Short mmCIF file of N, CA, C and O in Angstrom, two decimals:
data_model
loop_
_atom_site.label_atom_id
_atom_site.label_comp_id
_atom_site.label_asym_id
_atom_site.label_seq_id
_atom_site.Cartn_x
_atom_site.Cartn_y
_atom_site.Cartn_z
N MET N 1 1.89 -2.15 -16.72
CA MET N 1 1.55 -1.31 -16.18
C MET N 1 3.28 -0.29 -17.31
O MET N 1 4.11 -1.48 -16.76
N SER N 2 3.43 1.01 -18.00
CA SER N 2 3.91 0.83 -19.02
C SER N 2 5.25 1.38 -17.58
O SER N 2 4.57 2.39 -17.22
N ASP N 3 6.65 1.92 -18.60
CA ASP N 3 7.56 3.00 -18.37
C ASP N 3 8.30 3.05 -15.89
O ASP N 3 7.94 3.68 -15.05
N LYS N 4 7.76 1.78 -16.02
CA LYS N 4 8.57 0.96 -14.78
C LYS N 4 9.61 1.49 -13.97
O LYS N 4 9.85 2.15 -14.77
N ILE N 5 9.68 2.15 -12.73
CA ILE N 5 10.53 2.44 -12.87
C ILE N 5 11.49 1.93 -11.68
O ILE N 5 11.27 0.35 -10.88
N VAL N 6 13.22 1.98 -11.90
CA VAL N 6 14.24 1.27 -11.83
C VAL N 6 14.85 1.93 -10.80
O VAL N 6 16.26 2.81 -12.02
N LEU N 7 15.17 1.82 -10.07
CA LEU N 7 16.22 2.42 -8.79
C LEU N 7 16.66 1.87 -8.46
O LEU N 7 16.74 -0.01 -7.63
N THR N 8 18.82 1.98 -8.28
CA THR N 8 19.09 1.02 -7.51
C THR N 8 19.26 1.03 -5.97
O THR N 8 18.56 2.37 -5.21
N GLU N 9 19.58 0.01 -4.92
CA GLU N 9 19.34 0.02 -3.40
C GLU N 9 19.85 1.68 -2.91
O GLU N 9 18.45 2.15 -2.12
N GLU N 10 20.78 1.47 -3.72
CA GLU N 10 21.28 3.94 -2.62
C GLU N 10 20.39 4.66 -3.18
O GLU N 10 20.78 5.35 -2.00
N GLU N 11 19.86 4.20 -4.55
CA GLU N 11 19.33 5.30 -4.64
C GLU N 11 17.79 5.75 -3.79
O GLU N 11 17.28 6.58 -3.18
N TRP N 12 17.09 4.59 -3.71
CA TRP N 12 16.00 4.14 -2.84
C TRP N 12 16.17 4.45 -1.40
O TRP N 12 15.46 5.18 -0.32
N ARG N 13 17.60 4.45 -0.49
CA ARG N 13 17.71 4.58 0.49
C ARG N 13 17.85 5.86 0.70
O ARG N 13 17.20 6.66 1.53
N GLU N 14 18.03 6.71 -0.44
CA GLU N 14 18.70 7.66 -0.49
C GLU N 14 16.94 8.79 -0.05
O GLU N 14 16.48 10.18 0.61
N LYS N 15 15.77 7.95 -1.09
CA LYS N 15 14.44 8.63 -1.43
C LYS N 15 13.70 8.04 -0.56
O LYS N 15 12.61 9.10 -0.13
N LEU N 16 13.56 7.81 0.74
CA LEU N 16 13.26 7.05 1.64
C LEU N 16 13.53 7.65 2.87
O LEU N 16 14.82 7.20 2.42
N SER N 17 12.81 7.74 3.97
CA SER N 17 12.72 6.75 5.26
C SER N 17 13.21 5.99 5.54
O SER N 17 12.98 4.87 4.77
N ALA N 18 14.01 5.54 6.06
CA ALA N 18 14.52 4.15 7.35
C ALA N 18 13.30 3.21 7.84
O ALA N 18 13.43 2.30 6.63
N GLU N 19 12.80 4.51 7.84
CA GLU N 19 10.80 3.22 8.18
C GLU N 19 10.12 3.22 7.31
O GLU N 19 10.00 2.25 6.87
N GLN N 20 10.32 3.80 6.03
CA GLN N 20 9.14 3.59 4.31
C GLN N 20 9.70 2.53 3.73
O GLN N 20 9.68 1.64 3.22
N TYR N 21 11.14 1.91 3.67
CA TYR N 21 12.33 1.33 2.61
C TYR N 21 12.44 0.58 3.20
O TYR N 21 12.45 -0.52 2.77
N HIS N 22 12.38 0.04 4.99
CA HIS N 22 11.70 -1.31 5.31
C HIS N 22 10.76 -1.92 4.92
O HIS N 22 10.60 -2.57 4.50
N ILE N 23 9.62 -0.97 4.59
CA ILE N 23 8.22 -1.60 4.33
C ILE N 23 8.44 -1.33 3.18
O ILE N 23 7.56 -2.36 2.62
N LEU N 24 8.47 -0.68 1.92
CA LEU N 24 8.76 -0.58 0.31
C LEU N 24 9.90 -1.65 -0.13
O LEU N 24 9.43 -1.91 -1.26
N ARG N 25 10.74 -1.00 0.41
CA ARG N 25 11.88 -2.29 -0.04
C ARG N 25 12.28 -4.10 0.82
O ARG N 25 12.53 -4.74 -0.16
N GLU N 26 12.10 -3.64 1.36
CA GLU N 26 11.61 -4.80 2.41
C GLU N 26 10.14 -6.13 3.07
O GLU N 26 11.66 -6.42 3.34
N SER N 27 9.75 -5.34 2.77
CA SER N 27 8.46 -5.82 2.70
C SER N 27 7.71 -6.04 4.01
O SER N 27 7.70 -7.11 4.67
N GLY N 28 8.49 -5.21 4.98
CA GLY N 28 8.48 -3.83 5.97
C GLY N 28 5.86 -5.03 6.30
O GLY N 28 6.40 -3.87 5.98
N THR N 29 6.42 -3.70 7.65
CA THR N 29 5.06 -3.60 8.43
C THR N 29 5.13 -2.56 8.72
O THR N 29 6.61 -2.80 9.58
N GLU N 30 3.94 -1.69 8.69
CA GLU N 30 4.48 -1.31 10.30
C GLU N 30 2.90 -1.95 11.75
O GLU N 30 2.26 -2.21 11.62
N ARG N 31 3.52 -1.02 12.52
CA ARG N 31 2.66 -1.34 14.48
C ARG N 31 1.43 -1.50 13.48
O ARG N 31 0.65 -0.39 13.46
N ALA N 32 0.01 -2.50 14.01
CA ALA N 32 -1.35 -1.96 13.81
C ALA N 32 -1.64 -0.73 14.24
O ALA N 32 -1.15 -0.52 15.82
N PHE N 33 -2.15 -0.10 13.68
CA PHE N 33 -2.85 1.26 14.43
C PHE N 33 -2.12 2.67 14.80
O PHE N 33 -2.11 3.46 15.50
N SER N 34 -0.41 2.10 14.59
CA SER N 34 -0.24 3.34 14.65
C SER N 34 0.28 3.80 12.76
O SER N 34 0.86 5.22 13.07
N GLY N 35 -0.52 3.23 12.34
CA GLY N 35 -0.47 4.61 11.05
C GLY N 35 -0.81 5.43 10.28
O GLY N 35 -2.37 6.21 11.09
N LYS N 36 -0.70 6.93 9.86
CA LYS N 36 -1.74 7.96 9.53
C LYS N 36 -3.05 8.14 9.07
O LYS N 36 -3.63 8.39 9.56
N PHE N 37 -3.32 6.45 8.14
CA PHE N 37 -3.80 6.35 7.37
C PHE N 37 -4.63 5.95 7.95
O PHE N 37 -6.42 5.54 7.47
N ASP N 38 -4.92 4.79 9.50
CA ASP N 38 -5.72 3.81 9.41
C ASP N 38 -7.06 4.11 9.88
O ASP N 38 -8.41 4.60 9.18
N LYS N 39 -7.63 5.83 10.72
CA LYS N 39 -8.23 5.86 11.22
C LYS N 39 -9.09 7.69 9.61
O LYS N 39 -9.66 8.64 10.64
N HIS N 40 -7.90 7.47 8.92
CA HIS N 40 -8.57 9.32 7.91
C HIS N 40 -9.24 9.19 7.03
O HIS N 40 -8.90 8.08 5.28
N PHE N 41 -10.10 9.56 6.73
CA PHE N 41 -11.02 9.55 6.00
C PHE N 41 -11.80 10.82 5.34
O PHE N 41 -12.27 11.44 5.31
N ILE N 42 -10.63 11.32 4.52
CA ILE N 42 -11.02 12.59 3.96
C ILE N 42 -11.39 12.11 2.45
O ILE N 42 -10.22 11.56 2.28
N ALA N 43 -11.60 12.58 1.83
CA ALA N 43 -11.40 12.89 0.35
C ALA N 43 -10.64 12.92 0.44
O ALA N 43 -10.01 13.68 -0.24
N GLY N 44 -9.79 12.20 -0.52
CA GLY N 44 -8.99 12.94 -2.26
C GLY N 44 -8.22 10.85 -2.69
O GLY N 44 -9.31 10.11 -2.89
N GLU N 45 -7.26 11.49 -3.06
CA GLU N 45 -6.71 9.94 -3.16
C GLU N 45 -4.75 9.66 -2.42
O GLU N 45 -4.31 10.77 -2.81
N TYR N 46 -4.78 8.45 -2.91
CA TYR N 46 -3.69 8.06 -1.85
C TYR N 46 -2.70 7.48 -2.69
O TYR N 46 -3.14 6.15 -3.85
N TYR N 47 -1.58 7.95 -3.10
CA TYR N 47 -0.34 7.36 -3.82
C TYR N 47 1.20 7.14 -3.28
O TYR N 47 1.24 6.88 -2.14
N CYS N 48 1.80 6.37 -3.93
CA CYS N 48 3.00 5.70 -3.85
C CYS N 48 3.68 6.52 -3.82
O CYS N 48 3.63 7.12 -3.85
N ALA N 49 4.27 6.48 -2.03
CA ALA N 49 4.62 6.93 -1.08
C ALA N 49 6.48 6.35 -2.26
O ALA N 49 7.12 7.64 -1.81
N GLY N 50 7.10 5.71 -3.26
CA GLY N 50 7.95 5.48 -3.08
C GLY N 50 7.98 5.72 -4.84
O GLY N 50 8.93 6.80 -5.33
N CYS N 51 6.50 6.03 -5.29
CA CYS N 51 6.61 7.51 -7.14
C CYS N 51 6.16 7.61 -7.49
O CYS N 51 5.82 7.46 -8.53
N GLU N 52 4.57 7.81 -6.27
CA GLU N 52 3.35 8.80 -6.59
C GLU N 52 2.30 8.47 -7.57
O GLU N 52 1.84 9.16 -8.38
N THR N 53 2.38 7.09 -7.81
CA THR N 53 1.20 6.27 -8.75
C THR N 53 -0.10 6.31 -8.52
O THR N 53 0.42 6.51 -6.60
N SER N 54 -0.93 6.94 -8.66
CA SER N 54 -2.25 6.56 -7.76
C SER N 54 -2.65 6.03 -7.49
O SER N 54 -2.07 4.62 -8.57
N LEU N 55 -2.52 5.10 -7.34
CA LEU N 55 -3.13 3.19 -5.95
C LEU N 55 -4.94 3.55 -5.80
O LEU N 55 -5.35 2.86 -5.85
N PHE N 56 -4.71 4.52 -5.34
CA PHE N 56 -6.47 3.97 -3.68
C PHE N 56 -7.26 5.81 -3.91
O PHE N 56 -6.37 6.37 -3.60
N ASN N 57 -8.68 5.61 -3.70
CA ASN N 57 -9.53 6.82 -4.22
C ASN N 57 -9.59 7.21 -2.69
O ASN N 57 -10.50 5.06 -2.47
N SER N 58 -10.03 7.83 -2.28
CA SER N 58 -10.75 7.29 -0.48
C SER N 58 -12.34 7.12 -0.86
O SER N 58 -12.85 5.85 0.33
N GLY N 59 -12.50 7.23 -1.56
CA GLY N 59 -14.39 6.44 -1.55
C GLY N 59 -14.29 5.15 -1.41
O GLY N 59 -14.74 4.32 -1.45
N ALA N 60 -12.69 3.97 -2.37
CA ALA N 60 -12.74 2.58 -1.50
C ALA N 60 -12.42 2.59 0.08
O ALA N 60 -12.04 0.97 0.56
N LYS N 61 -11.98 2.70 0.70
CA LYS N 61 -11.51 3.35 1.11
C LYS N 61 -12.44 2.35 3.00
O LYS N 61 -13.64 3.59 2.99
N TYR N 62 -12.40 1.96 3.80
CA TYR N 62 -13.22 1.68 4.67
C TYR N 62 -12.26 1.29 6.18
O TYR N 62 -11.16 0.94 6.16
N ASN N 63 -13.59 1.35 7.92
CA ASN N 63 -13.02 1.69 8.59
C ASN N 63 -13.18 -0.65 8.63
O ASN N 63 -14.50 -0.69 9.33
N SER N 64 -12.38 -1.36 9.48
CA SER N 64 -12.11 -2.53 8.26
C SER N 64 -12.13 -2.57 10.17
O SER N 64 -11.78 -4.04 11.09
N GLY N 65 -10.80 -2.26 11.71
CA GLY N 65 -11.66 -2.75 12.00
C GLY N 65 -9.43 -2.87 12.33
O GLY N 65 -9.45 -4.04 13.65
N CYS N 66 -8.95 -3.26 11.26
CA CYS N 66 -7.43 -4.34 11.50
C CYS N 66 -6.76 -3.54 11.48
O CYS N 66 -5.32 -3.93 12.70
N GLY N 67 -6.88 -1.87 11.83
CA GLY N 67 -5.57 -1.22 12.60
C GLY N 67 -4.20 -0.35 11.33
O GLY N 67 -3.23 -0.46 11.44
N TRP N 68 -4.56 -0.97 10.20
CA TRP N 68 -4.09 -0.24 9.13
C TRP N 68 -5.64 -0.08 7.59
O TRP N 68 -6.57 -0.11 7.41
N PRO N 69 -5.09 0.57 7.43
CA PRO N 69 -5.58 1.44 5.95
C PRO N 69 -6.30 0.42 4.98
O PRO N 69 -5.16 -0.70 4.49
N ALA N 70 -7.76 0.61 4.85
CA ALA N 70 -8.23 -0.97 4.22
C ALA N 70 -8.92 -0.05 3.00
O ALA N 70 -9.58 1.47 3.44
N PHE N 71 -9.27 -0.72 1.45
CA PHE N 71 -9.63 -0.14 1.10
C PHE N 71 -10.58 -1.24 0.48
O PHE N 71 -9.38 -2.43 -0.07
N THR N 72 -11.04 -1.37 -0.76
CA THR N 72 -11.89 -2.22 -0.96
C THR N 72 -11.65 -2.65 -3.21
O THR N 72 -11.49 -3.93 -3.11
N GLU N 73 -10.82 -1.65 -3.54
CA GLU N 73 -10.01 -1.65 -4.59
C GLU N 73 -9.32 -0.66 -4.83
O GLU N 73 -9.11 -0.16 -3.73
N PRO N 74 -8.58 -1.29 -5.89
CA PRO N 74 -7.08 0.03 -6.33
C PRO N 74 -7.83 0.78 -7.27
O PRO N 74 -9.42 0.39 -7.69
N MET N 75 -7.58 1.83 -7.34
CA MET N 75 -7.53 2.52 -8.48
C MET N 75 -7.42 2.57 -10.07
O MET N 75 -8.93 2.59 -10.90
N ALA N 76 -7.47 1.19 -9.85
CA ALA N 76 -7.44 0.60 -12.42
C ALA N 76 -6.84 -0.25 -11.28
O ALA N 76 -6.11 -0.77 -10.48
N ASN N 77 -7.32 -1.66 -12.41
CA ASN N 77 -7.40 -2.54 -11.98
C ASN N 77 -4.94 -2.96 -12.40
O ASN N 77 -5.28 -3.84 -12.11
N ASP N 78 -5.04 -1.68 -13.10
CA ASP N 78 -3.28 -2.00 -13.92
C ASP N 78 -3.07 -1.13 -12.41
O ASP N 78 -1.28 -1.22 -12.46
N ALA N 79 -3.27 -0.80 -11.21
CA ALA N 79 -2.69 0.21 -10.56
C ALA N 79 -1.84 -1.04 -9.92
O ALA N 79 0.10 0.05 -8.82
N VAL N 80 -1.40 -1.88 -9.54
CA VAL N 80 -1.11 -3.03 -8.10
C VAL N 80 -0.89 -4.36 -9.18
O VAL N 80 -1.16 -5.10 -9.89
N GLU N 81 0.32 -4.43 -8.56
CA GLU N 81 0.36 -5.88 -9.12
C GLU N 81 0.29 -6.98 -7.49
O GLU N 81 0.01 -6.34 -5.97
N GLU N 82 -0.09 -8.08 -7.68
CA GLU N 82 -0.70 -9.16 -6.82
C GLU N 82 0.44 -10.49 -6.62
O GLU N 82 0.88 -10.74 -8.40
N ARG N 83 0.50 -10.99 -5.20
CA ARG N 83 1.63 -11.87 -5.44
C ARG N 83 1.83 -13.08 -4.38
O ARG N 83 1.73 -12.23 -3.73
N ARG N 84 1.94 -14.78 -4.61
CA ARG N 84 1.91 -14.90 -3.59
C ARG N 84 2.87 -14.76 -2.49
O ARG N 84 3.92 -14.70 -2.98
N ASP N 85 2.95 -14.44 -1.36
CA ASP N 85 3.47 -14.64 0.15
C ASP N 85 3.38 -15.27 0.62
O ASP N 85 2.35 -15.45 1.17
N VAL N 86 4.70 -16.96 0.72
CA VAL N 86 4.78 -17.66 2.26
C VAL N 86 5.62 -17.10 3.20
O VAL N 86 5.78 -18.07 4.04
N SER N 87 5.97 -16.12 3.57
CA SER N 87 6.85 -15.97 3.98
C SER N 87 5.79 -15.45 5.83
O SER N 87 4.02 -15.86 6.24
N PHE N 88 7.02 -15.55 6.98
CA PHE N 88 6.49 -16.23 8.04
C PHE N 88 5.66 -17.28 8.40
O PHE N 88 4.71 -17.31 8.87
N GLY N 89 5.59 -17.99 8.00
CA GLY N 89 4.50 -19.67 7.25
C GLY N 89 3.13 -19.09 7.45
O GLY N 89 2.14 -20.08 8.03
N MET N 90 3.08 -17.89 7.11
CA MET N 90 1.28 -18.05 6.70
C MET N 90 1.56 -18.12 4.16
O MET N 90 2.76 -17.70 4.52
N ILE N 91 -0.45 -18.05 4.18
CA ILE N 91 0.37 -18.08 2.73
C ILE N 91 -0.94 -17.10 2.31
O ILE N 91 -1.70 -17.18 3.61
N ARG N 92 -0.58 -15.58 1.55
CA ARG N 92 -0.89 -14.47 1.90
C ARG N 92 -0.63 -14.60 -0.25
O ARG N 92 0.50 -14.33 -0.30
N THR N 93 -1.16 -13.20 0.14
CA THR N 93 -1.70 -12.24 -1.53
C THR N 93 -0.64 -11.20 -0.94
O THR N 93 -1.28 -10.22 -0.33
N GLU N 94 0.54 -10.78 -1.80
CA GLU N 94 1.35 -9.56 -1.67
C GLU N 94 0.60 -8.27 -2.64
O GLU N 94 0.44 -8.71 -3.66
N VAL N 95 0.39 -7.02 -2.12
CA VAL N 95 0.33 -6.71 -2.61
C VAL N 95 1.60 -4.97 -2.71
O VAL N 95 1.86 -5.03 -2.53
N LEU N 96 1.38 -5.42 -4.68
CA LEU N 96 2.88 -3.71 -4.76
C LEU N 96 2.49 -3.83 -6.13
O LEU N 96 1.51 -3.56 -6.14
N CYS N 97 3.62 -2.03 -5.81
CA CYS N 97 3.41 -0.97 -6.69
C CYS N 97 3.40 -0.94 -7.97
O CYS N 97 4.03 -2.00 -8.14
N ALA N 98 2.77 -1.20 -9.40
CA ALA N 98 3.41 -1.47 -10.30
C ALA N 98 3.85 -1.33 -11.36
O ALA N 98 5.24 -1.19 -12.20
N LYS N 99 4.45 0.39 -9.78
CA LYS N 99 4.69 0.77 -11.29
C LYS N 99 6.51 0.45 -10.83
O LYS N 99 7.35 0.66 -11.35
N CYS N 100 6.75 1.08 -9.59
CA CYS N 100 8.57 0.95 -8.63
C CYS N 100 8.17 -0.55 -8.66
O CYS N 100 9.58 -0.82 -7.38
N GLY N 101 7.56 -1.09 -7.99
CA GLY N 101 8.07 -2.94 -7.30
C GLY N 101 7.42 -2.72 -5.59
O GLY N 101 8.30 -3.71 -5.45
N SER N 102 6.82 -1.22 -5.01
CA SER N 102 7.32 -1.67 -3.71
C SER N 102 6.40 -1.83 -2.94
O SER N 102 5.07 -2.23 -3.77
N HIS N 103 7.22 -3.01 -1.77
CA HIS N 103 5.70 -3.83 -1.10
C HIS N 103 4.71 -2.90 -0.69
O HIS N 103 4.97 -1.55 0.58
N LEU N 104 3.20 -2.65 -0.94
CA LEU N 104 2.01 -1.66 -0.54
C LEU N 104 1.92 -2.28 1.65
O LEU N 104 1.72 -1.50 1.47
N GLY N 105 1.05 -3.37 0.99
CA GLY N 105 1.37 -4.31 2.33
C GLY N 105 0.21 -5.43 1.69
O GLY N 105 1.07 -6.89 0.12
N HIS N 106 -0.88 -6.18 1.86
CA HIS N 106 -1.90 -7.66 1.80
C HIS N 106 -3.01 -7.91 0.92
O HIS N 106 -3.76 -6.18 1.41
N VAL N 107 -3.46 -8.15 0.33
CA VAL N 107 -5.05 -8.25 0.58
C VAL N 107 -5.85 -9.28 0.78
O VAL N 107 -4.62 -10.05 0.13
N PHE N 108 -6.97 -9.66 1.33
CA PHE N 108 -7.22 -10.72 2.33
C PHE N 108 -8.77 -10.86 1.25
O PHE N 108 -9.44 -9.45 1.25
N PRO N 109 -8.97 -11.96 1.44
CA PRO N 109 -11.54 -12.55 0.56
C PRO N 109 -11.91 -11.92 1.74
O PRO N 109 -13.20 -12.56 1.56
N ASP N 110 -11.96 -10.93 2.51
CA ASP N 110 -12.69 -10.24 4.06
C ASP N 110 -12.73 -9.66 4.16
O ASP N 110 -13.44 -8.88 4.71
N GLY N 111 -13.07 -8.27 3.36
CA GLY N 111 -13.86 -7.15 2.25
C GLY N 111 -15.13 -7.16 2.00
O GLY N 111 -15.43 -8.36 2.73
N PRO N 112 -16.38 -5.98 2.76
CA PRO N 112 -17.11 -5.72 2.00
C PRO N 112 -17.88 -6.81 1.07
O PRO N 112 -17.80 -6.71 0.14
N PRO N 113 -18.51 -8.01 1.37
CA PRO N 113 -18.88 -8.71 0.88
C PRO N 113 -20.50 -8.07 -0.82
O PRO N 113 -19.98 -8.61 -1.98
N GLU N 114 -20.88 -6.39 -0.46
CA GLU N 114 -20.89 -5.83 -0.85
C GLU N 114 -20.50 -5.21 -1.93
O GLU N 114 -20.97 -4.61 -3.05
N LYS N 115 -19.03 -4.77 -2.27
CA LYS N 115 -18.37 -3.96 -2.43
C LYS N 115 -17.36 -4.78 -3.28
O LYS N 115 -15.75 -4.30 -3.37
N GLY N 116 -16.92 -6.80 -3.10
CA GLY N 116 -16.21 -7.49 -3.47
C GLY N 116 -16.32 -8.52 -3.34
O GLY N 116 -14.96 -9.01 -3.32
N GLY N 117 -15.98 -8.14 -2.13
CA GLY N 117 -15.35 -8.38 -0.61
C GLY N 117 -14.15 -8.90 -0.51
O GLY N 117 -13.45 -9.57 0.08
N LEU N 118 -13.34 -8.37 -0.89
CA LEU N 118 -12.06 -7.51 -0.22
C LEU N 118 -10.98 -6.87 0.44
O LEU N 118 -11.92 -5.75 0.51
N ARG N 119 -10.36 -6.50 1.27
CA ARG N 119 -9.44 -5.85 1.61
C ARG N 119 -8.36 -5.69 1.25
O ARG N 119 -7.28 -6.65 2.08
N TYR N 120 -7.71 -4.41 0.75
CA TYR N 120 -5.96 -4.67 0.94
C TYR N 120 -6.23 -3.66 1.82
O TYR N 120 -6.33 -2.75 2.44
N CYS N 121 -5.10 -4.56 2.21
CA CYS N 121 -4.98 -3.51 4.53
C CYS N 121 -3.31 -3.09 3.20
O CYS N 121 -2.74 -4.38 3.07
N ILE N 122 -3.05 -2.05 4.00
CA ILE N 122 -1.93 -1.29 3.81
C ILE N 122 -1.21 0.06 4.15
O ILE N 122 -2.32 0.13 5.23
N ASN N 123 0.09 -0.61 4.33
CA ASN N 123 0.85 0.41 5.40
C ASN N 123 0.38 2.07 5.52
O ASN N 123 0.43 1.80 3.83
N SER N 124 0.18 2.21 5.84
CA SER N 124 0.20 3.69 5.69
C SER N 124 1.79 4.87 5.03
O SER N 124 1.45 5.21 4.21
N LEU N 125 2.59 3.94 5.33
CA LEU N 125 4.11 4.61 5.71
C LEU N 125 3.83 4.40 3.37
O LEU N 125 5.98 4.75 3.53
N ALA N 126 3.09 3.39 4.01
CA ALA N 126 3.30 2.53 1.70
C ALA N 126 2.99 3.85 0.87
O ALA N 126 3.20 3.64 -0.05
N LEU N 127 2.36 4.84 1.77
CA LEU N 127 1.22 6.32 0.76
C LEU N 127 2.20 7.08 1.13
O LEU N 127 1.91 8.11 2.24
N ASN N 128 1.79 8.30 0.47
CA ASN N 128 0.86 9.54 1.28
C ASN N 128 -0.30 9.67 -0.23
O ASN N 128 -1.52 9.22 -0.44
N PHE N 129 -1.42 10.52 0.60
CA PHE N 129 -1.82 12.45 -0.15
C PHE N 129 -2.52 12.83 -0.05
O PHE N 129 -1.40 14.09 0.41
N GLU N 130 -3.57 12.71 -0.66
CA GLU N 130 -3.97 14.45 -1.05
C GLU N 130 -5.20 14.46 -1.18
O GLU N 130 -5.45 13.79 -2.04
N SER N 131 -5.56 15.59 -0.51
CA SER N 131 -7.67 16.04 -0.38
C SER N 131 -7.45 16.12 -1.94
O SER N 131 -6.57 17.01 -2.19
N GLU N 132 -8.92 16.31 -2.06
CA GLU N 132 -9.76 16.61 -2.98
C GLU N 132 -9.83 18.14 -2.85
O GLU N 132 -9.93 18.92 -4.46
N ASP N 133 -9.41 18.65 -2.06
CA ASP N 133 -9.64 19.84 -1.54
C ASP N 133 -8.36 21.11 -2.05
O ASP N 133 -7.43 20.50 -2.40
#
């Protein structure tokens, strides 16, 4: 993705709430089942809370039961980046916004097989939403 957004940590702190900063810039996570988009099934698009890049479409969202919003795929292949995450003694694949580098969540290979088998497990605080209406 071209035109990457680069801000200083001070600029990020001014732009984001303390909770969003912890998730997006420090790779934190929100408590399971606490996010506003976990059980949110309205037609529309989900955007990066850091830079407003379009990330996921509601058509790819499903109820995985994991406690965080789950999607089968990003809006476009270049909307997100993935990298190996070995924090907390686990091996996972971290998902980041390709435009601003913000931490969004993780992707796991336990999604619906008929939809490609992936589960993009994303923090609600990393997202903004715009309804189709």
